Coordinates of C-alpha atoms in Angstrom, one line a residue:
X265 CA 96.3 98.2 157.7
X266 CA 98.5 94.9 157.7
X267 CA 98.1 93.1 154.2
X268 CA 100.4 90.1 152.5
X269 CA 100.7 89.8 149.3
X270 CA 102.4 86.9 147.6
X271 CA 102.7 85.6 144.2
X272 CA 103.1 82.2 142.7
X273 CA 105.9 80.7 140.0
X274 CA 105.7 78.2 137.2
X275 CA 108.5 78.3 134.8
X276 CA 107.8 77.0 131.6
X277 CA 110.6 75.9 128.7
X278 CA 109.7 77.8 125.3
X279 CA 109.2 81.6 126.1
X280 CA 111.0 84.7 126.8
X281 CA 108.7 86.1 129.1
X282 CA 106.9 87.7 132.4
X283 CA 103.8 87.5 133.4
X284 CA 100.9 88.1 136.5
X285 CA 97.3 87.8 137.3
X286 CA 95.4 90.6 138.5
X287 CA 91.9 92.3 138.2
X288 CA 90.9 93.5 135.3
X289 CA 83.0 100.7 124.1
X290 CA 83.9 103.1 122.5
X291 CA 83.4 103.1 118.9
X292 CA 86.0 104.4 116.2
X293 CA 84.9 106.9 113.8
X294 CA 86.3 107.4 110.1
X295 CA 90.1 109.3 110.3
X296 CA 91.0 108.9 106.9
X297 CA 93.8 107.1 105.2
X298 CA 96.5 109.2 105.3
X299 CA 98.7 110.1 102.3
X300 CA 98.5 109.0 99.2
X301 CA 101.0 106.6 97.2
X302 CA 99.7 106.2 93.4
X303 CA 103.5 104.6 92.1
X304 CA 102.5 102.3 89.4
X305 CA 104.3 99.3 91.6
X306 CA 101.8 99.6 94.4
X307 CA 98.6 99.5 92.0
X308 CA 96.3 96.8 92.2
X309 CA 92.9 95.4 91.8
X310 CA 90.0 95.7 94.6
X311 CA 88.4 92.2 95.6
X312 CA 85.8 91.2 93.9
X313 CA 82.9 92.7 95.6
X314 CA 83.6 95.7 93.7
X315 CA 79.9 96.3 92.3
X316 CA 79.5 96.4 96.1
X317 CA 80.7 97.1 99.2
X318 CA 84.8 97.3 99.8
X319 CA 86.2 95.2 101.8
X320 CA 88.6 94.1 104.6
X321 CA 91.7 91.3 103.8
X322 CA 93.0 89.3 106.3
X323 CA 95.9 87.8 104.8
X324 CA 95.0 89.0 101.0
X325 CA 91.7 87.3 101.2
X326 CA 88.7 89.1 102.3
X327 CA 86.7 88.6 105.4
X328 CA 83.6 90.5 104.2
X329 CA 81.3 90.6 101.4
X330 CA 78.1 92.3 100.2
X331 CA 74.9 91.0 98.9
X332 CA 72.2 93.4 97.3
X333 CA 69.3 94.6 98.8
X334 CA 67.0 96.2 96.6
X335 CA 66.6 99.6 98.4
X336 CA 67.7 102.4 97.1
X337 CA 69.2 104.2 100.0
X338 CA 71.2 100.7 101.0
X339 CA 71.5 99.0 98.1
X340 CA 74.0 96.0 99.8
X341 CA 74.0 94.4 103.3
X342 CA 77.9 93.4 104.8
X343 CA 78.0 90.0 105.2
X344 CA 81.1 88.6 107.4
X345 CA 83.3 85.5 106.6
X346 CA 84.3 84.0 110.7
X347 CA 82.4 87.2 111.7
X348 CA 83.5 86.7 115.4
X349 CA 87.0 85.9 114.9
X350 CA 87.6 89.0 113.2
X351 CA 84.9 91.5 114.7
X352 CA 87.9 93.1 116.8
X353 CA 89.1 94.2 113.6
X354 CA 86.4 94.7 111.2
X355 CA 83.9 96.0 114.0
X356 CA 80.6 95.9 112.4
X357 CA 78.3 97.6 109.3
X358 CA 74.8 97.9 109.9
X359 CA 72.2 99.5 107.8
X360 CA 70.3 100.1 111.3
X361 CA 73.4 100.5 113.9
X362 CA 76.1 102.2 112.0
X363 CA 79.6 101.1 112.0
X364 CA 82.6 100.5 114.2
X365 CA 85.9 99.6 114.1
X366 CA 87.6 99.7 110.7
X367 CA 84.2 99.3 108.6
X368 CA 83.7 103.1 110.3
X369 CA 87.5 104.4 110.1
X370 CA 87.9 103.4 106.3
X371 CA 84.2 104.1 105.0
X372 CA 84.7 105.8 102.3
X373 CA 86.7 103.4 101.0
X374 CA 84.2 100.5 102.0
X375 CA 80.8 102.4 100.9
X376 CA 78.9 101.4 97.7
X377 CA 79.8 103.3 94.8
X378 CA 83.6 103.9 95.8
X379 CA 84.3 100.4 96.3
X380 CA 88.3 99.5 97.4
X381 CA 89.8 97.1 100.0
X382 CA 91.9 97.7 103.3
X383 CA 94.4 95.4 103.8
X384 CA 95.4 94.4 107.7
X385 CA 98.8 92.9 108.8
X386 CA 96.9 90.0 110.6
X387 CA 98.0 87.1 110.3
X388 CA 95.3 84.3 109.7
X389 CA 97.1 81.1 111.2
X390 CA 98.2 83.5 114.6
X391 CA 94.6 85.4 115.1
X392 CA 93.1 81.9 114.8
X393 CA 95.2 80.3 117.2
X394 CA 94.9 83.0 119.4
X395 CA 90.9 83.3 118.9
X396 CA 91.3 79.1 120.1
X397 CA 93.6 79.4 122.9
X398 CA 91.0 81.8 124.7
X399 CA 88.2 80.7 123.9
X400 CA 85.6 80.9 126.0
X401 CA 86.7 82.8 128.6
X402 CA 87.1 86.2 128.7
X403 CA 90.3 88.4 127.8
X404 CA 92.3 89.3 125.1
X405 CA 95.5 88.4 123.5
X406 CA 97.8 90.4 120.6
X407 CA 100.6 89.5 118.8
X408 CA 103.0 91.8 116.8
X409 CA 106.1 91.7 115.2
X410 CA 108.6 92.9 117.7
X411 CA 110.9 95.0 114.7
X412 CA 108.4 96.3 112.3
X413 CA 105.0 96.8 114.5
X414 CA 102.9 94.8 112.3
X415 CA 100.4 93.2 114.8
X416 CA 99.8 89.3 113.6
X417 CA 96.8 89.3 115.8
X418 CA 94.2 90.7 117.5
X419 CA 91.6 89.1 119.6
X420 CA 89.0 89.6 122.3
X421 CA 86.8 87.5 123.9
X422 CA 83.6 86.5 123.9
X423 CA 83.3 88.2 120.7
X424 CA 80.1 88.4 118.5
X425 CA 79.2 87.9 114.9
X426 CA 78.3 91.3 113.2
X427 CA 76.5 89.5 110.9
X428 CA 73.8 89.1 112.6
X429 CA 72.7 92.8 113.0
X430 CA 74.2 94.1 109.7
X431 CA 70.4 94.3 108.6
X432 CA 67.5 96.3 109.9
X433 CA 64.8 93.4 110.7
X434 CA 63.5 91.7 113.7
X435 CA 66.1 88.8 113.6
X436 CA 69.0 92.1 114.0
X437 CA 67.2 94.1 116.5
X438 CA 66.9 91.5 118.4
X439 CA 70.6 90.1 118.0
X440 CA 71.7 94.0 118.7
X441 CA 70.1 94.1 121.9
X442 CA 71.0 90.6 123.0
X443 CA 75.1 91.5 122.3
X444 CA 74.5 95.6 123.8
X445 CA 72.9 93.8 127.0
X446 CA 75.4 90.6 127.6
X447 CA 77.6 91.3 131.0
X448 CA 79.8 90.4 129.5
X449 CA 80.4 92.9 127.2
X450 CA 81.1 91.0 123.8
X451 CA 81.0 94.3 121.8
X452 CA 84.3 95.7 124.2
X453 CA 87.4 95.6 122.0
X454 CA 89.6 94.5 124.9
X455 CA 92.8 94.2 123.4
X456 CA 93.0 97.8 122.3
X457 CA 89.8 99.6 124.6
X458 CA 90.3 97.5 128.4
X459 CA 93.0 99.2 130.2
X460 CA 93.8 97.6 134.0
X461 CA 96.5 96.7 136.3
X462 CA 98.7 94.7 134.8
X463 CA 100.5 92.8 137.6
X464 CA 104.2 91.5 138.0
X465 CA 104.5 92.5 133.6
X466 CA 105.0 95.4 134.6
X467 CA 107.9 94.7 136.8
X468 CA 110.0 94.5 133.0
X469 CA 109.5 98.3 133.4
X470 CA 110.6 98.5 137.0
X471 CA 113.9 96.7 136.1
X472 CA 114.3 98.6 132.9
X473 CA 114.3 101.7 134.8
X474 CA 116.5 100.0 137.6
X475 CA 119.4 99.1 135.3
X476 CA 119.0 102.2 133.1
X477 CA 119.2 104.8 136.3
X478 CA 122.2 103.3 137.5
X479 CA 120.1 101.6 140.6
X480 CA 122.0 98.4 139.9
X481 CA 125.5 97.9 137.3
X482 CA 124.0 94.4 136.7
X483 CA 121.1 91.9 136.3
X484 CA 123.1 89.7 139.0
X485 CA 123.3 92.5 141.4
X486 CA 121.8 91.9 144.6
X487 CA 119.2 93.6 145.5
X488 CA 118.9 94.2 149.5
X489 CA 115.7 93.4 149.5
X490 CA 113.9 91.9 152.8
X491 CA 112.0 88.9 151.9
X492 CA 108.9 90.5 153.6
X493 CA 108.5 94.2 152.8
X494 CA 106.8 97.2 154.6
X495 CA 105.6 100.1 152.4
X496 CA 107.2 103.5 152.7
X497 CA 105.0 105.5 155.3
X498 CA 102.7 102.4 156.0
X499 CA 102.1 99.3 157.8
X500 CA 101.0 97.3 154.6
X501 CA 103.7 94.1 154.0
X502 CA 104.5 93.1 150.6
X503 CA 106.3 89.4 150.9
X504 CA 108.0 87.4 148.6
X505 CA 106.6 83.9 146.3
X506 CA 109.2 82.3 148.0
X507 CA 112.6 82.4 150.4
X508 CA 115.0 83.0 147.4
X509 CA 113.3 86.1 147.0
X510 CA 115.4 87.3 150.1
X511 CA 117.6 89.8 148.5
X512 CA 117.2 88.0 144.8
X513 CA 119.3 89.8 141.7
X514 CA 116.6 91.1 138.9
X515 CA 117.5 88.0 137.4
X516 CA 116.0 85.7 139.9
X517 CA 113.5 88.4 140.8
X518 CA 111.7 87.6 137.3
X519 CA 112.2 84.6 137.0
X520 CA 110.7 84.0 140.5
X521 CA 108.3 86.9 140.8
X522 CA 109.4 88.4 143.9
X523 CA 107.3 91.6 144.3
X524 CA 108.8 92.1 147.1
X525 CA 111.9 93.2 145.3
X526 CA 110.2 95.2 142.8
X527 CA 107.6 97.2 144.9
X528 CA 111.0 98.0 147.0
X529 CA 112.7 99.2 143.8
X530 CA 109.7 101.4 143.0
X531 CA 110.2 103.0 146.3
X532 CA 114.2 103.3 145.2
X533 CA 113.3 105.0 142.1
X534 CA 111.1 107.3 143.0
X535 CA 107.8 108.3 141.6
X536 CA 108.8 110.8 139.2
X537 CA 111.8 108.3 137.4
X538 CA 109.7 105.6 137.1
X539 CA 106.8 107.6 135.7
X540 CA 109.2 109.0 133.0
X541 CA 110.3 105.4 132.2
X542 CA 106.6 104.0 132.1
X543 CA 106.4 107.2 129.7
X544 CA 109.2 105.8 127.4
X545 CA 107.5 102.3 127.3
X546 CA 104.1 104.7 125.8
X547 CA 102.2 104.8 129.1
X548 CA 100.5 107.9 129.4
X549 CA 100.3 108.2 125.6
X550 CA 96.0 109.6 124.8
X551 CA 97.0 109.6 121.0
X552 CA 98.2 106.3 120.1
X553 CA 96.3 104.7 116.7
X554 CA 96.8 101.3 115.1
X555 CA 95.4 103.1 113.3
X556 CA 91.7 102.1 115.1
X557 CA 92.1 104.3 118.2
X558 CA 93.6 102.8 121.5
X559 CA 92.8 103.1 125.3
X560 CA 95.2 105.2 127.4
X561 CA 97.6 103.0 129.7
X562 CA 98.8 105.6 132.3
X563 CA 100.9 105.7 135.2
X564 CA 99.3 107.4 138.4
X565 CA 100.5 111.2 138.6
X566 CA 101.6 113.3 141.3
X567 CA 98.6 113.0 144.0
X568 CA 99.6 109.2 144.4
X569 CA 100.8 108.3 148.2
X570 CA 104.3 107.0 148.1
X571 CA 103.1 103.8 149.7
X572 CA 100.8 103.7 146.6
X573 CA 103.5 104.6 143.9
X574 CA 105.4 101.5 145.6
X575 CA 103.0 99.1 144.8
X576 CA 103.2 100.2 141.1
X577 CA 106.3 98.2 141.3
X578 CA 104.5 95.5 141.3
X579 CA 101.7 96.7 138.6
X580 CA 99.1 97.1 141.3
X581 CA 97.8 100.3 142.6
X582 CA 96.7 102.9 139.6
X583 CA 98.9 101.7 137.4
X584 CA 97.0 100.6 133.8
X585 CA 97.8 99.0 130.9
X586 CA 96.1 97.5 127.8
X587 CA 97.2 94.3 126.5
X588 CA 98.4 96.2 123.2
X589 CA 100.7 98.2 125.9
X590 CA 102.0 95.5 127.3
X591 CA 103.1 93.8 123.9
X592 CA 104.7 96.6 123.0
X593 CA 106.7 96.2 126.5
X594 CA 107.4 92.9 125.4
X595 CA 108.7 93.8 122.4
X596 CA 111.0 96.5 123.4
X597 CA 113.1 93.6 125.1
X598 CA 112.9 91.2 122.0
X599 CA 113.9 94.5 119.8
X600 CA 117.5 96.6 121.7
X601 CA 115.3 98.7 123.9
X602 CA 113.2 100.3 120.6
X603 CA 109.0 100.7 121.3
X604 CA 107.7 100.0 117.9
X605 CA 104.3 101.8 116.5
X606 CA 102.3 99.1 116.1
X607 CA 99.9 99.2 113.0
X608 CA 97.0 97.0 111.6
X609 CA 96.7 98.5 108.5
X610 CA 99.4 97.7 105.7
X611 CA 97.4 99.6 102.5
X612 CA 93.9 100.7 101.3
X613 CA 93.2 99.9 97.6
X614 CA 90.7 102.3 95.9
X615 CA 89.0 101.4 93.0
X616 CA 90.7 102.9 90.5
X617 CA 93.6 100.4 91.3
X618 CA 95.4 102.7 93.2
X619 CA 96.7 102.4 97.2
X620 CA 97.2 105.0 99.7
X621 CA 99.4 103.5 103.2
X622 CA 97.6 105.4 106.9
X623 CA 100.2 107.6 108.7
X624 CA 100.8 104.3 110.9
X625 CA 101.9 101.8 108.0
X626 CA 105.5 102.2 108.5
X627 CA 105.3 101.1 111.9
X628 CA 108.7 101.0 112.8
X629 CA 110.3 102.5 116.2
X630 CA 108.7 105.3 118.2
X631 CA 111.9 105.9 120.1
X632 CA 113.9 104.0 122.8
X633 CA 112.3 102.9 126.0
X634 CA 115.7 101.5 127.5
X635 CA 119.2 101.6 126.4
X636 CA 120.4 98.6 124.1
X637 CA 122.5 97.0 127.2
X638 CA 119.9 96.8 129.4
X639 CA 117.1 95.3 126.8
X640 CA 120.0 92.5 126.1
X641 CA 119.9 91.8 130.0
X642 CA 116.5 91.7 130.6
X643 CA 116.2 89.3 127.6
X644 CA 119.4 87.1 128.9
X645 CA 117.7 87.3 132.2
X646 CA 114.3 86.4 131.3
X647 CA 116.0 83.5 129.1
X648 CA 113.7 81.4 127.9
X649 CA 111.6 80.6 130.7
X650 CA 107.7 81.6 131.7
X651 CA 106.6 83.2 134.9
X652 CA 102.9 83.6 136.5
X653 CA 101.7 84.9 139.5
X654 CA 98.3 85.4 141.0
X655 CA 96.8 88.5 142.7
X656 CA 93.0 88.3 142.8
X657 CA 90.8 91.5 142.3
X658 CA 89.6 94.3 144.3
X659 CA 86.2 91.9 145.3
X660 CA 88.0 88.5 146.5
X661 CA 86.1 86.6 144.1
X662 CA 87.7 86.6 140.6
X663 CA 91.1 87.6 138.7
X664 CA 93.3 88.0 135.9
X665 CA 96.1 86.4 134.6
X666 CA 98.7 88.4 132.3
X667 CA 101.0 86.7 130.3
X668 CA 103.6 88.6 128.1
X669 CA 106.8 87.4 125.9
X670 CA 108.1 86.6 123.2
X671 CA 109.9 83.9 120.7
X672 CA 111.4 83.9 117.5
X673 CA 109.9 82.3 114.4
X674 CA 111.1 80.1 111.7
X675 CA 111.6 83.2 109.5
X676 CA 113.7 84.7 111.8
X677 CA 111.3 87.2 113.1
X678 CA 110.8 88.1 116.8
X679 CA 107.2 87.8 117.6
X680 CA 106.0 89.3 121.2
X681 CA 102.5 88.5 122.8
X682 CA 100.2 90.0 125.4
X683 CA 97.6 88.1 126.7
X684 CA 95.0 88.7 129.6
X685 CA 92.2 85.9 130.5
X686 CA 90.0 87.5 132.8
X687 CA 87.1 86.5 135.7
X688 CA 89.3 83.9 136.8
X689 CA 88.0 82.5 140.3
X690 CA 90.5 83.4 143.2
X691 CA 90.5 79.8 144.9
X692 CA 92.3 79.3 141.5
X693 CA 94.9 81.1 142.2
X694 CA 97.8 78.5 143.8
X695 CA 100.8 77.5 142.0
X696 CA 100.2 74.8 139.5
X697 CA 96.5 76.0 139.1
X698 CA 94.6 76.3 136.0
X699 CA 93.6 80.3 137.0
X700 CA 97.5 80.8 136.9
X701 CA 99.0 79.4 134.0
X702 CA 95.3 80.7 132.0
X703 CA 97.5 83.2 130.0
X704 CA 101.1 81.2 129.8
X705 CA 99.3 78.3 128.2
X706 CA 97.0 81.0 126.0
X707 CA 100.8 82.7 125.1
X708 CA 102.2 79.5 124.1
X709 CA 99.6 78.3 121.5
X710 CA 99.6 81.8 120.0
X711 CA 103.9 81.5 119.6
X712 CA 103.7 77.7 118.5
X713 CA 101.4 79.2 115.7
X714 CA 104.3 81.5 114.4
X715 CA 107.5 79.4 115.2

């Protein structure tokens, strides 16, 4: 088999960040809400459906309400305030479909009769502008506070209103099975449930493992790398975006997505190193909460061909990530090496005025993906530039592009994003096209909202 694969640039001026294209429903049940905190300093009032349902604050106001029904088994009916914007995070209650999402994992503080609120960490301004900068395409995009975890934003798209089937008449049995039977799956939570390849982002891996093995003293090093590339025990070629790629330091190797110097350093590495650093970035992870639950992203395991394991280096082969993942990649860099636990949820109010925090409140670190020194390189050598490439899916006729960095906002915070726009068509692909710079452009808007 004799394959080329190249990728394209376009640097951009306000991000710290790398980024790819490439191809791309569970529901959550109720958890709990961890341990309790009753301190008088954290006691305050539910919202003021109280008499009714609980419910969920995005930025201290709340997103849902209740109105009564009249029945005695459902007295109140969930009503949704931007009900698509916020379905990735609410999910949906239905007197005739159940629930999802947090209205499931926090029912017993949401029910009639025990009436509280559950506060999120989103951010209104930055879901919005993220919820905009997709729009109607498909993908997903989250934001998160690179130090504490708190994610700012959480978005997939097309989304649906939940709204519209929280009753049990004609009108929501209708709207059910029109959103259950769209192909294009409006009810998948793709930010935290869609794990797929994810393309030259997850070459910040590849280098992070590089510098911290010892592979190269520097981000300036040169690599040795030919500008065209064979796979180890194959005939497949893996070339360059361009002729600087030729031997290119990790420094220009980002900055100019050369995958034919990171599928090379894959193949350097060795499956086994790079899977253990994929595992300190939370790949292979099955128990990661926000605290809603979250898709596995995995690195392949010890079956894999080694011509296969090479082309990890470039985030193709069986490589997987969800865009949550990859944010969290993003903001190891922004954050001295540390993976933060990211977390939606800041408190739950009860209705007795008291708050209980879930186990993932704190947020915080969740260990060290890469040494100090080599976060501070990757983030000199990413700089403040953008990069895209293109690789079109398995079928020739559509892609992805991925999109991941970060910036720092007025208030001094570091913010890192993850975005994915998928069933781009391939033709699109070229440098300068509208397919590839889908997520940089999507990234920008959510920052700008934040800065």
């Amino acid at each position: 088999m004799h394959t080329t694969t190249r990728e394209a640039l376009r640097v951009s001026g306000v991000l710290v960040a790398l980024a790819t294209v490439t191809s791309g429903c569970s529901q959550d049940t109720h958890t709990g809400t961890g341990t309790g905190n009753k301190s008088p300093a954290e006691r305050t009032s539910p919202s003021a459906s109280k008499s009714g349902l609980g419910d969920i604050l995005v930025g201290g106001k709340a997103v849902t309400g209740s109105q009564p029904t009249n029945l005695p088994k459902a007295p109140y009916q969930r009503t949704y305030t931007n009900g698509p914007l916020y379905a990735p995070i609410t999910g949906y209650r239905s007197m005739a479909y159940g629930r999802a999402g947090l209205e499931a994992l926090y029912d017993d503080s949401l029910s009639a009769g025990v009436p509280g609120d559950v506060a999120t960490t989103i951010e209104p301004a930055v879901q919005k502008a993220a919820f905009d900068a997709l729009g109607d395409r498909q993908g997903a995009a989250v934001a998160l506070d690179a130090e504490s975890g708190k994610l700012l934003a959480l978005v997939s798209t097309p989304s649906y209103d939940p709204a519209q089937f929280s009753g049990r008449g004609g009108k929501d049995a209708q709207a059910w099975k029109s959103a259950n039977a769209d192909s294009r799956s409006p009810m998948l939570n793709r930010a935290l449930k869609q794990a797929d390849a994810p393309g030259a982002t997850f070459s910040v891996v590849v280098a992070a493992a590089a510098l911290d093995q010892g592979l190269y003293t520097t981000v300036d090093d040169a690599t040795v790398s030919p500008f065209t590339y064979v796979l180890p025990l194959s005939t497949t070629r893996v070339t360059g975006a361009s002729s600087q790629c030729e031997n290119a330091s990790i420094r220009l190797a980002l900055r100019r997505s050369c995958t034919n110097v990171f599928t090379k350093m894959a193949a350097e590495l060795g499956q086994d190193r790079l899977r253990a650093a994929a595992q300190k970035f939370g790949f292979d992870d099955d128990t990661l909460k926000v605290p809603l639950a979250v898709a596995e992203s995995s690195y392949p395991g010890d079956s894999t061909t080694a011509p296969a394991a090479a082309l990890t280096g470039m985030g193709a082969g069986d490589v997987r990530a969800t865009p949550l993942e990859m944010a969290r990649v993003a903001a190891a860099v922004a954050n001295g090496g540390q993976l933060v636990s990211p977390q939606l949820v800041e408190r739950v109010t009860k209705a007795d005025g008291t708050t209980q925090r879930p186990e993932t409140a704190d947020g915080g670190s969740a260990g060290q993906a890469m040494s100090r020194g080599t976060a501070d390189a990757l983030q000199a050598a990413l700089g403040t530039g953008g990069q895209t490439g293109w690789v079109p899916s398995g079928d020739g006729d559509l892609a992805a592009s991925w999109f991941i960095g970060s910036a720092q906002s007025s208030d001094g915070r570091r913010v890192a994003v993850a975005v994915r726009v998928e069933d781009l068509p391939s033709t699109a692909g070229a440098e300068e096209s509208v397919g590839g710079r889908a997520a940089a452009e999507a990234a920008e808007k959510i920052l700008a909202s934040v800065s």
